[in-house]
Coordinates of C-alpha atoms in Angstrom, one line a residue:
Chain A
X49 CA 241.0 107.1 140.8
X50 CA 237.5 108.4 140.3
X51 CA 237.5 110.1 143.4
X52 CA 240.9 112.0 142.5
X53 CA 239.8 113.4 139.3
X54 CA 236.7 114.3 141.4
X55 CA 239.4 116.7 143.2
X56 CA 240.9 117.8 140.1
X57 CA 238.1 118.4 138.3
X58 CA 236.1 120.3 141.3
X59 CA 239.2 122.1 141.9
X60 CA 239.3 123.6 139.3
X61 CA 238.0 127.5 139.1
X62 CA 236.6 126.9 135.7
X63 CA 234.3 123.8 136.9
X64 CA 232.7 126.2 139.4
X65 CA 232.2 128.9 137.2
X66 CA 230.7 125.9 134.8
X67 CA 228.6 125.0 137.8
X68 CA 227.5 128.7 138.9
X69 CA 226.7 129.6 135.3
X70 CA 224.9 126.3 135.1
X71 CA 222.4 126.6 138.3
X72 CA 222.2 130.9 138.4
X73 CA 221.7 130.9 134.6
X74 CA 219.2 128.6 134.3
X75 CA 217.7 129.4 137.6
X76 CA 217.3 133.1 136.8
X77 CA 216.5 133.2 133.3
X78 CA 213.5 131.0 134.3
X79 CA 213.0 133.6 136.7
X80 CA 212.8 136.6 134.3
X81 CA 210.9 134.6 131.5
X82 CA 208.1 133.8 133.4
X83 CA 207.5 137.3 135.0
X84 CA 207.6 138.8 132.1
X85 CA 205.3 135.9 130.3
X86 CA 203.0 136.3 133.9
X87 CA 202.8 139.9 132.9
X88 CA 202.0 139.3 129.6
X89 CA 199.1 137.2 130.3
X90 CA 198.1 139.2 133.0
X91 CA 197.7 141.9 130.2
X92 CA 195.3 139.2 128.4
X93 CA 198.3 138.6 125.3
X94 CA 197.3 134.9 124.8
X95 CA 198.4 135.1 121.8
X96 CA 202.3 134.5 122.2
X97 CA 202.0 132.8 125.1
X98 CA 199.6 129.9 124.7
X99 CA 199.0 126.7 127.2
X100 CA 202.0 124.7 125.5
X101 CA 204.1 127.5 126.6
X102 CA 203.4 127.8 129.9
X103 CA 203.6 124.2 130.2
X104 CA 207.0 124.4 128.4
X105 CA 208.2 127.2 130.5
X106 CA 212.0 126.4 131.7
X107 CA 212.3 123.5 129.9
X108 CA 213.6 125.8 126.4
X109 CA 216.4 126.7 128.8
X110 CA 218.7 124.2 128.0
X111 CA 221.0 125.9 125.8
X112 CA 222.4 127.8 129.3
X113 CA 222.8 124.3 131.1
X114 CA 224.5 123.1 128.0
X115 CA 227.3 126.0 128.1
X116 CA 227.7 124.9 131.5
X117 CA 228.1 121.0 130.4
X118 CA 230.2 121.9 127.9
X119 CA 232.1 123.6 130.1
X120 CA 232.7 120.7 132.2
X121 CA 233.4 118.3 129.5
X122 CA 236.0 120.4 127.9
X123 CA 237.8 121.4 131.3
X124 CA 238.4 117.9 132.6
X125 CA 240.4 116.9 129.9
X126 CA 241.8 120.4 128.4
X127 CA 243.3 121.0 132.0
X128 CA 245.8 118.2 131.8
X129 CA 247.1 119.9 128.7
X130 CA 247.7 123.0 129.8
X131 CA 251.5 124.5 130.5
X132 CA 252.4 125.5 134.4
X133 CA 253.5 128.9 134.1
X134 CA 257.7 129.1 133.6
X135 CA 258.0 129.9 136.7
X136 CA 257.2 126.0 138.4
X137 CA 258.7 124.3 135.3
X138 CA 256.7 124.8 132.7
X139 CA 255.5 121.2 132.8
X140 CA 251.9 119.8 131.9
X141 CA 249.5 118.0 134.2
X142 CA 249.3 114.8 132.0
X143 CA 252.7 114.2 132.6
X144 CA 252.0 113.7 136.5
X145 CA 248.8 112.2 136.0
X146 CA 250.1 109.1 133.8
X147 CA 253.0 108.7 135.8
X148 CA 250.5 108.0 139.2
X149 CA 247.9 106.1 136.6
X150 CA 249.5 104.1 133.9
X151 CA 246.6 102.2 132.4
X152 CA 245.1 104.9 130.2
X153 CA 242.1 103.8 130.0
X154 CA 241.1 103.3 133.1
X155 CA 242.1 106.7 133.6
X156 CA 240.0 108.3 130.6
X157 CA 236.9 105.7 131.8
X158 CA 237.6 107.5 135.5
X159 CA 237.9 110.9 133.9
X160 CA 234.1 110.5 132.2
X161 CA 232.7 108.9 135.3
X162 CA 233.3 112.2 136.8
X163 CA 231.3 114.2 134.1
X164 CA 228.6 111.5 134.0
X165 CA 228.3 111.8 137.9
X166 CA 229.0 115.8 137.8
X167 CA 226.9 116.7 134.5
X168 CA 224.4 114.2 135.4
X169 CA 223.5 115.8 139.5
X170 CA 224.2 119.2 138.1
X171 CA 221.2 118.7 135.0
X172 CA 219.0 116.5 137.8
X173 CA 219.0 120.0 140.0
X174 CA 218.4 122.9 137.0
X175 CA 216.1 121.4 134.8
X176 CA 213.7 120.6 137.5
X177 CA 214.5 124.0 139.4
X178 CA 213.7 126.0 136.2
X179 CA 210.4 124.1 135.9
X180 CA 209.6 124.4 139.1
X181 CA 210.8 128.1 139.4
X182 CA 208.7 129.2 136.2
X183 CA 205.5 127.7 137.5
X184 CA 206.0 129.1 140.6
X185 CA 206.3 132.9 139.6
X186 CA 204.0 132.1 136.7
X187 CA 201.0 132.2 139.6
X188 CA 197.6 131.7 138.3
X189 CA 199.2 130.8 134.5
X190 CA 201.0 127.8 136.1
X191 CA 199.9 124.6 135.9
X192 CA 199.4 122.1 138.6
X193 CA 202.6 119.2 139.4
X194 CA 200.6 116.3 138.7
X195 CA 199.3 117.9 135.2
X196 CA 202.6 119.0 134.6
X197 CA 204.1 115.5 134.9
X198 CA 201.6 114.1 132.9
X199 CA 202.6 116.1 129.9
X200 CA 206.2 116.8 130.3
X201 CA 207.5 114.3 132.6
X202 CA 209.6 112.4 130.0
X203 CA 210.6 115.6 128.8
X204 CA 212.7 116.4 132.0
X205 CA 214.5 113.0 131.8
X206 CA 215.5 113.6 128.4
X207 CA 216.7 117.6 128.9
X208 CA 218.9 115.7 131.3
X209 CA 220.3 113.0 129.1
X210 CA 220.8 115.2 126.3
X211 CA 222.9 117.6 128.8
X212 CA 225.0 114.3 130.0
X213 CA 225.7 113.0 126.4
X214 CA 226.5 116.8 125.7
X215 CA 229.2 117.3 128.2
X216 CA 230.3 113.7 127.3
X217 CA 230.7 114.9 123.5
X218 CA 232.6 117.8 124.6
X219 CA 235.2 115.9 126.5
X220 CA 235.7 113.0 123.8
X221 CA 236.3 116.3 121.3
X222 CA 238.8 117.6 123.5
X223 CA 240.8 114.1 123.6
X224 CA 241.3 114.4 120.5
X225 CA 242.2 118.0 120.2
X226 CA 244.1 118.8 123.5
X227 CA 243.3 122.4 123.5
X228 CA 239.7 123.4 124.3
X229 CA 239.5 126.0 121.9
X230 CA 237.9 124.1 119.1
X231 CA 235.7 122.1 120.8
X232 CA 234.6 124.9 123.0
X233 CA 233.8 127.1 120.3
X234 CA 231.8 124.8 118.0
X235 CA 229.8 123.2 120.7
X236 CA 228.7 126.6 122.5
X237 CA 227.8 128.3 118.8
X238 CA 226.1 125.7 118.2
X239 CA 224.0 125.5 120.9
X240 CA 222.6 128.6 119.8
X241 CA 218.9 128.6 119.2
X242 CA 218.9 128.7 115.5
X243 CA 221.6 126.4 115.2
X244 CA 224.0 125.1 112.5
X245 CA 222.9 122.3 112.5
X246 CA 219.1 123.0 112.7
X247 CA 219.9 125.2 109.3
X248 CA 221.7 122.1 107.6
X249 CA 218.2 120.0 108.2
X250 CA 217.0 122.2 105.8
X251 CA 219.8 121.3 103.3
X252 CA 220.1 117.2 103.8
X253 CA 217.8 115.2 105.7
X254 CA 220.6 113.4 106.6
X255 CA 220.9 116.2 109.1
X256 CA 218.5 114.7 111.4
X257 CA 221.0 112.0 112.7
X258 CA 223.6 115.0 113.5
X259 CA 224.2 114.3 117.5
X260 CA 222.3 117.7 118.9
X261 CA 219.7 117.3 116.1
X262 CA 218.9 114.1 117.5
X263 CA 219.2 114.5 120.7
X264 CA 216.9 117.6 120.9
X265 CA 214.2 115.2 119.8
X266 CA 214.5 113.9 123.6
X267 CA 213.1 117.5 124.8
X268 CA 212.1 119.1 122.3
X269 CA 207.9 118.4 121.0
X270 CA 208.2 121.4 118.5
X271 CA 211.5 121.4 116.5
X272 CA 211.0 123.3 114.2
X273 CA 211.9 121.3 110.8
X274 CA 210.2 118.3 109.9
X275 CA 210.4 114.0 109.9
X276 CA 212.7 114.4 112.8
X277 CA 213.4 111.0 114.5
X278 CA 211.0 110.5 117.8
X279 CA 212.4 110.9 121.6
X280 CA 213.9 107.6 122.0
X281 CA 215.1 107.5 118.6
X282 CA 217.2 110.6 118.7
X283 CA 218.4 109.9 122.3
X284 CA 219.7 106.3 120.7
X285 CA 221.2 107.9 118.3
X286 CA 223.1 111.1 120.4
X287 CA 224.2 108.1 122.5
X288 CA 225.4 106.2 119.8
X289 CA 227.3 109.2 118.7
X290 CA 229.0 109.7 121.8
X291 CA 230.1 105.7 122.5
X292 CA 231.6 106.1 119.0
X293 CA 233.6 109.4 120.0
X294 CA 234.4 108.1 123.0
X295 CA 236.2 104.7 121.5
X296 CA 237.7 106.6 119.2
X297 CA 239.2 109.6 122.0
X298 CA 240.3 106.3 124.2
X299 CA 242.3 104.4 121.4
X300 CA 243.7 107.6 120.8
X301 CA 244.3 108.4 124.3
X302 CA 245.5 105.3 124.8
X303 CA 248.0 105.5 121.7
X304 CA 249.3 109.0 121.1
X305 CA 252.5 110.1 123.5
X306 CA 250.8 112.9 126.1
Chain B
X148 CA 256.8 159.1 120.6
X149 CA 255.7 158.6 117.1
X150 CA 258.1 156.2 115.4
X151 CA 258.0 154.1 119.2
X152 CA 254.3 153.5 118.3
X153 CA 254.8 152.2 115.1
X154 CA 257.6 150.2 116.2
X155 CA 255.5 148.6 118.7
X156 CA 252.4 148.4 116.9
X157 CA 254.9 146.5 114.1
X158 CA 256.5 144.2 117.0
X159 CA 252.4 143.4 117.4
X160 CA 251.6 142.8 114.1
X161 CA 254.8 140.1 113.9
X162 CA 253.2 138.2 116.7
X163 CA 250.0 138.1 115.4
X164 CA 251.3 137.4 112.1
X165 CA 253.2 134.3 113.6
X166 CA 251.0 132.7 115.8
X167 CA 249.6 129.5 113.7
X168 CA 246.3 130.3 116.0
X169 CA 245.5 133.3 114.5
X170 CA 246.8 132.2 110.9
X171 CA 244.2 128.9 110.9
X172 CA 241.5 131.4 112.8
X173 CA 241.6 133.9 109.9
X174 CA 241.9 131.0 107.1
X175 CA 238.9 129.3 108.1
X176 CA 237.1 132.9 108.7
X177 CA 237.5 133.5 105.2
X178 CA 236.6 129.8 103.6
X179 CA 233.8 129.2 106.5
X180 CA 231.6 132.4 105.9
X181 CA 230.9 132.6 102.3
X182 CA 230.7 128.5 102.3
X183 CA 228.4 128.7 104.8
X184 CA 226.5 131.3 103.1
X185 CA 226.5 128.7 99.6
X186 CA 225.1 126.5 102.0
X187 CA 222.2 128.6 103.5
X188 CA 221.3 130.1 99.7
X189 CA 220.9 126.5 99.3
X190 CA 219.0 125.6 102.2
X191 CA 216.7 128.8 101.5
X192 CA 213.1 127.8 102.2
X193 CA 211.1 129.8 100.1
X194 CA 212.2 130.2 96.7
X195 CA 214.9 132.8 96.7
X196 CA 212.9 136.1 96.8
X197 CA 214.6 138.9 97.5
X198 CA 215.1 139.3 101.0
X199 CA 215.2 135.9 101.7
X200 CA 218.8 135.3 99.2
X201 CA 220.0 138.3 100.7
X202 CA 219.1 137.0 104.5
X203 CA 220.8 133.8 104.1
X204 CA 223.5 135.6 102.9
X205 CA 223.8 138.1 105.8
X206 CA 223.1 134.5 108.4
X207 CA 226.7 133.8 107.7
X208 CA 227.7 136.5 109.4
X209 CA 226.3 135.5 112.5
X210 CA 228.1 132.5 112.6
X211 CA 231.1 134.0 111.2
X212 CA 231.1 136.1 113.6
X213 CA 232.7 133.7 115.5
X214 CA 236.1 133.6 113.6
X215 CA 236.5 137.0 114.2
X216 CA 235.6 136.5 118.1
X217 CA 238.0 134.0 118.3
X218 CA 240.7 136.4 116.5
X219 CA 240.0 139.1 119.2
X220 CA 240.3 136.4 121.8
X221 CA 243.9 135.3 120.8
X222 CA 245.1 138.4 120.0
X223 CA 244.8 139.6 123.6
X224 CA 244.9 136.0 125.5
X225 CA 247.9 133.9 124.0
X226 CA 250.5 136.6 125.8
X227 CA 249.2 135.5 128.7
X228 CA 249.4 131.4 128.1
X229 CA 253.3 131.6 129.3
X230 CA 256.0 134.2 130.2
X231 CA 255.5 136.0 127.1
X232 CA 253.7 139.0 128.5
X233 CA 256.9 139.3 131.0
X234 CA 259.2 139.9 128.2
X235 CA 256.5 141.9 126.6
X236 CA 256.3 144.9 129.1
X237 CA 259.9 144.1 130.3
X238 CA 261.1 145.5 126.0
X239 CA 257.8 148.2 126.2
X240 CA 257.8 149.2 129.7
X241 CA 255.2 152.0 128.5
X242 CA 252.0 149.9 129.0
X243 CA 249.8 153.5 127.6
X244 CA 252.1 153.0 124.4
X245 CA 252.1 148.7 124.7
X246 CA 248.0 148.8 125.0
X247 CA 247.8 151.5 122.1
X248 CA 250.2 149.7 120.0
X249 CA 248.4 146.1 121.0
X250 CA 244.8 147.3 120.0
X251 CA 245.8 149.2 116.8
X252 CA 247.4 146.0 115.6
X253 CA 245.0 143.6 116.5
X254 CA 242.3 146.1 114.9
X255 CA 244.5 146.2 111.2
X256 CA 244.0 142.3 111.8
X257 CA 240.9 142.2 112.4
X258 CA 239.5 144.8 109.9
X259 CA 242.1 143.3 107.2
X260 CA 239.8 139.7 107.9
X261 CA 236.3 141.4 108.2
X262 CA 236.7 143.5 105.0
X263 CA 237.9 140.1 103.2
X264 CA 235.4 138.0 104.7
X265 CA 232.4 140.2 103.5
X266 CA 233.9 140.6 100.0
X267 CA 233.9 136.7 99.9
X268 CA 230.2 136.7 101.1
X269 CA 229.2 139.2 98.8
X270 CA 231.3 137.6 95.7
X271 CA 229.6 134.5 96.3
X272 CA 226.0 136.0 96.6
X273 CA 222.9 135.3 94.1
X274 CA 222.0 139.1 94.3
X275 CA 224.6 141.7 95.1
X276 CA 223.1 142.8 98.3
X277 CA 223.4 146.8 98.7
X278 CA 226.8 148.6 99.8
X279 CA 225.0 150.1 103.0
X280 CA 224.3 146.2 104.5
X281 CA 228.3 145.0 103.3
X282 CA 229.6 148.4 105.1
X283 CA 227.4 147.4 108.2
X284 CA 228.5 143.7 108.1
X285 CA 232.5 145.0 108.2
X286 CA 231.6 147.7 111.2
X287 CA 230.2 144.7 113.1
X288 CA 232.6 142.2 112.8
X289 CA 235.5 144.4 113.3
X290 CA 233.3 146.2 116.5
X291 CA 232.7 142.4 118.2
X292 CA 236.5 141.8 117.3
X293 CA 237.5 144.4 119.2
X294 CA 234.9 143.6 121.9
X295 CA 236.3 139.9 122.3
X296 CA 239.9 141.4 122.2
X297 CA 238.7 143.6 125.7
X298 CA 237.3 140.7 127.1
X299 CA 240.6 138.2 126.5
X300 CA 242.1 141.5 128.0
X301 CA 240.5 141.4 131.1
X302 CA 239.9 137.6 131.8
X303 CA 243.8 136.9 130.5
X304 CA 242.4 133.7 129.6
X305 CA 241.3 132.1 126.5
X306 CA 238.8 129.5 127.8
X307 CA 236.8 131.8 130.2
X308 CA 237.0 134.9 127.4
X309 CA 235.2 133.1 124.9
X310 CA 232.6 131.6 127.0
X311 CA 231.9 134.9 128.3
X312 CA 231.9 136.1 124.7
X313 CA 230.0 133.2 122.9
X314 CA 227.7 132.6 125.6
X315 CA 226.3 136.6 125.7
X316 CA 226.2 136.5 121.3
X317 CA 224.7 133.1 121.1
X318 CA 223.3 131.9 124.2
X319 CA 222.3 135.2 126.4
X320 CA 221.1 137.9 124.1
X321 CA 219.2 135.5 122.3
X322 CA 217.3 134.3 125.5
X323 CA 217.4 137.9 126.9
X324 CA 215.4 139.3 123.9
X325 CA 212.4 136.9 124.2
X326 CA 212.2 138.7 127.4
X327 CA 212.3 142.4 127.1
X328 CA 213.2 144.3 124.5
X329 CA 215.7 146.4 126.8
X330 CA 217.9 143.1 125.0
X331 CA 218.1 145.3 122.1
X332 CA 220.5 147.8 123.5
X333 CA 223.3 144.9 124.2
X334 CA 226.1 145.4 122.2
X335 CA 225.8 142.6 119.6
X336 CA 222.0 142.9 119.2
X337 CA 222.5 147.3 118.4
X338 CA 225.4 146.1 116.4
X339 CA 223.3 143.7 114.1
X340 CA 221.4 146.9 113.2
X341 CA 224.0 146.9 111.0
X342 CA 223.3 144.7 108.6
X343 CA 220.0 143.1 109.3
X344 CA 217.8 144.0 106.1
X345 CA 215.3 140.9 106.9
X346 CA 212.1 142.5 108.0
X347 CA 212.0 140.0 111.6
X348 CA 213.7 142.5 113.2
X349 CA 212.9 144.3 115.9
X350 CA 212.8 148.3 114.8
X351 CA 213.8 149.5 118.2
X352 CA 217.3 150.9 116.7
X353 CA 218.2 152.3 113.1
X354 CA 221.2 150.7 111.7
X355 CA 222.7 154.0 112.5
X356 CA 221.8 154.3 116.1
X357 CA 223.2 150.7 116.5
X358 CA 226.4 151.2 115.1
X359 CA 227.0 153.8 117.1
X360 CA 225.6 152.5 120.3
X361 CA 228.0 149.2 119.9
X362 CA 230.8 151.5 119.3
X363 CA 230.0 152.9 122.6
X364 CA 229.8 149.6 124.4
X365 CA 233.5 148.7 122.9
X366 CA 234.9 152.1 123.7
X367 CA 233.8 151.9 127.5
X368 CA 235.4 148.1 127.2
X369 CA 238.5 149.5 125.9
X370 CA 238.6 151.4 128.3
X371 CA 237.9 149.7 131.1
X372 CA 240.7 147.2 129.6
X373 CA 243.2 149.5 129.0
X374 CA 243.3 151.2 132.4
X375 CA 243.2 147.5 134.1
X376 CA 246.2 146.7 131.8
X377 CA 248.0 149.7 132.8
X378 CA 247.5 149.3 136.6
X379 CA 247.4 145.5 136.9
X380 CA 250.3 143.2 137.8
X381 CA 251.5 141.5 134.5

């Protein structure tokens, strides 16, 4: 079962895109950050780029990888929803795919293997790659592996995390929804660098246990509002967002006709 | 030829009209952006001086912004989701007169939102923020309507269209700017010229200059669209 929604998902034109936006997005905008940072220091301008930036250089791309996650998580379910043209019946997907897998939830636990798994390898090869890109063209500014793994190591583990649990939240939104309109279009302008829900932590501090808010604690060491929970306090509670979505998309799932 | 383009661009306006999509899109436009800008005047960090009520204000916009993106995106897209578009051209086999009568209705839509959505943001306002910023905030969201609706035009699909779009107003441009200021000339970041008053931004463009440079960017869309729609296979 796993391995079929593999096919389906991988199948799909959008997961590639997903995947190509993920990996050249990441990849390049690492790319043209640090040569123009390189240049900048080159030109003696310490002043906007200090040490902690040149350490952090590729690690503040995550909002591209998360477009690509969310991407991903949307897709896999979204796809199943979505009419045939007239033309071959007009039929859905789902109908097909419950008929050759009753037990619904084995099916949804299948369907988020697959973006675990696919998320998970896609996140374990950009964030890394944008490090190791940015330190690469940043030359002389760069900073050596071992130093580099000292300071940020944790960092990397968490960018990826955050982008799993991410791509998780997207496709437990889109259970629930059907269409991937509304999920799609929260999640992406939201991953926007002055977020939502980064403006809303200036309203309630109750915002600080909003699932991104939280989970940017994982990667973030400068978020900029205040009394924010620490790394594995905000990954604890992203996750615990996402189990809760995802028990609530598979009694639904599990529930509602298709 | 006359009375055939406003039948058409009436035919347009019906669908538009009666797609819940676009109904619940415009609805939450108009509730989201000025309750989102009660929010931000509430969230203000310094004590509301001048610039900074009118800022928050003016913030709305750029996640109303959205709504309207979303508006564009449906307008063009949702012909596309079954056979409609077949039965489209099939009753207006003139695709010049279809595409004119397509983008003029979607535009009354859009403008008919924008103009309401800024009216609510300025109603609900601490200061009454000047007429120049309000006009620019209308010009923009109608503009990145129209720019969403090109997109949707081109990709056919909803999905892909607003990644594309969402991902270049919230995700690339704002990456692309920390890297050279050649960012400036993209079509949302001229556009925001507009109706940025807030002193952070970069003077590279007048609000003028950006207005029209933005229009230029959606007129070569349009363009491109229109042709593709002309020539393509439905």
């Amino acid at each position: 079962m796993v391995i079929a929604e593999f096919r389906k998902l991988l199948g799909l034109p959008a997961s590639l895109v997903a995947i190509a936006i993920s990996v050249l997005g990441t990849l390049g905008f690492a790319a043209l950050t640090a040569i123009s940072m390189r240049a900048a220091l080159d030109r003696g301008d310490t002043a906007r780029f200090t040490d902690h930036t040149t350490t952090e250089a590729g690690l503040d791309l995550l909002p591209v990888g998360a477009v690509g996650a969310i991407v991903l998580g949307v897709v896999i379910i979204s796809s199943e929803y979505t009419s045939n043209r007239d033309d071959a019946g007009g039929g859905r997907q789902i109908s097909t795919t419950l008929t050759s897998t009753p037990r619904r939830p084995a099916l949804l636990a299948a369907k988020v293997t697959v973006v675990t798994v696919t998320t998970g390898a896609l996140a374990a090869f950009t964030v890394p790659g944008a490090i190791m890109v940015s330190q690469t063209l940043l030359g002389d500014h760069g900073h050596p592996p071992g130093d580099l793994v000292d300071r940020i190591g944790w960092r990397v583990v968490g960018s990826v995390v955050y982008l799993v649990l991410t791509a998780l939240l997207a496709c437990a939104a889109t259970v629930l929804t059907r269409s991937g309109i509304i999920p799609l279009t929260l999640l992406i302008a939201n991953t926007s660098l002055v977020s939502v829900s980064l403006l809303l932590t200036r309203v309630t501090g109750l915002a600080r246990y909003l699932p991104d808010v939280a989970g940017a604690q994982m990667v973030s060491t400068r978020y900029p509002a205040e009394d924010m929970l620490g790394p594995i306090a905000g990954g604890l509670v992203m996750a615990a967002w996402t189990v809760v979505m995802l028990v609530v998309a598979a009694v639904v799932f599990t529930r509602r006709d298709a | 030829m006359n009375s055939r383009f406003t039948d058409v661009t009436a035919a347009e306006l019906i669908k538009l009209r009666t797609l819940p999509a676009v109904a619940g899109t415009i609805g939450a436009t108009l509730l989201g952006v000025p309750g989102l800008a009660l929010v931000l005047q509430a969230a203000a960090p310094e004590p509301a001086g001048a610039s900074a009520a009118t800022d928050a204000g003016f913030q709305a916009i750029e996640y109303g912004q959205v709504g309207l993106i979303l508006l564009g995106v449906l307008a063009a897209a949702t012909e596309y989701s079954g056979r409609q578009i077949h039965t489209t051209v099939k009753s207006v086999p003139h695709r010049p007169l279809l595409a004119a009568g397509k983008a003029v209705a979607h535009l009354v839509t859009a403008a008919m939102t924008a103009v309401l959505a800024v009216g609510a943001l300025a109603g609900v306002g601490e200061r009454r923020p000047s007429f120049g910023p309000l006009l620019g905030a209308v010009a923009y969201l109608l503009l990145i309507s129209m720019l969403a609706y090109t997109v949707a035009l081109l990709t056919r699909g909803v999905l892909a269209a607003l990644v594309v779009m969402l991902g270049l107003v919230f995700v690339a441009s704002p990456l692309l700017t920390r890297v050279t200021a050649m960012a400036g000339y993209l079509p949302d970041r001229a556009g925001r010229q507009m109706y940025q008053t807030g002193s952070s931004y970069d003077t590279t463009l007048t609000a003028g200059q950006g207005g029209v440079l933005m229009a230029l960017w959606v007129a070569l869309a349009l363009a491109l669209a229109t042709v593709m729609f002309i020539r393509r296979d439905a």
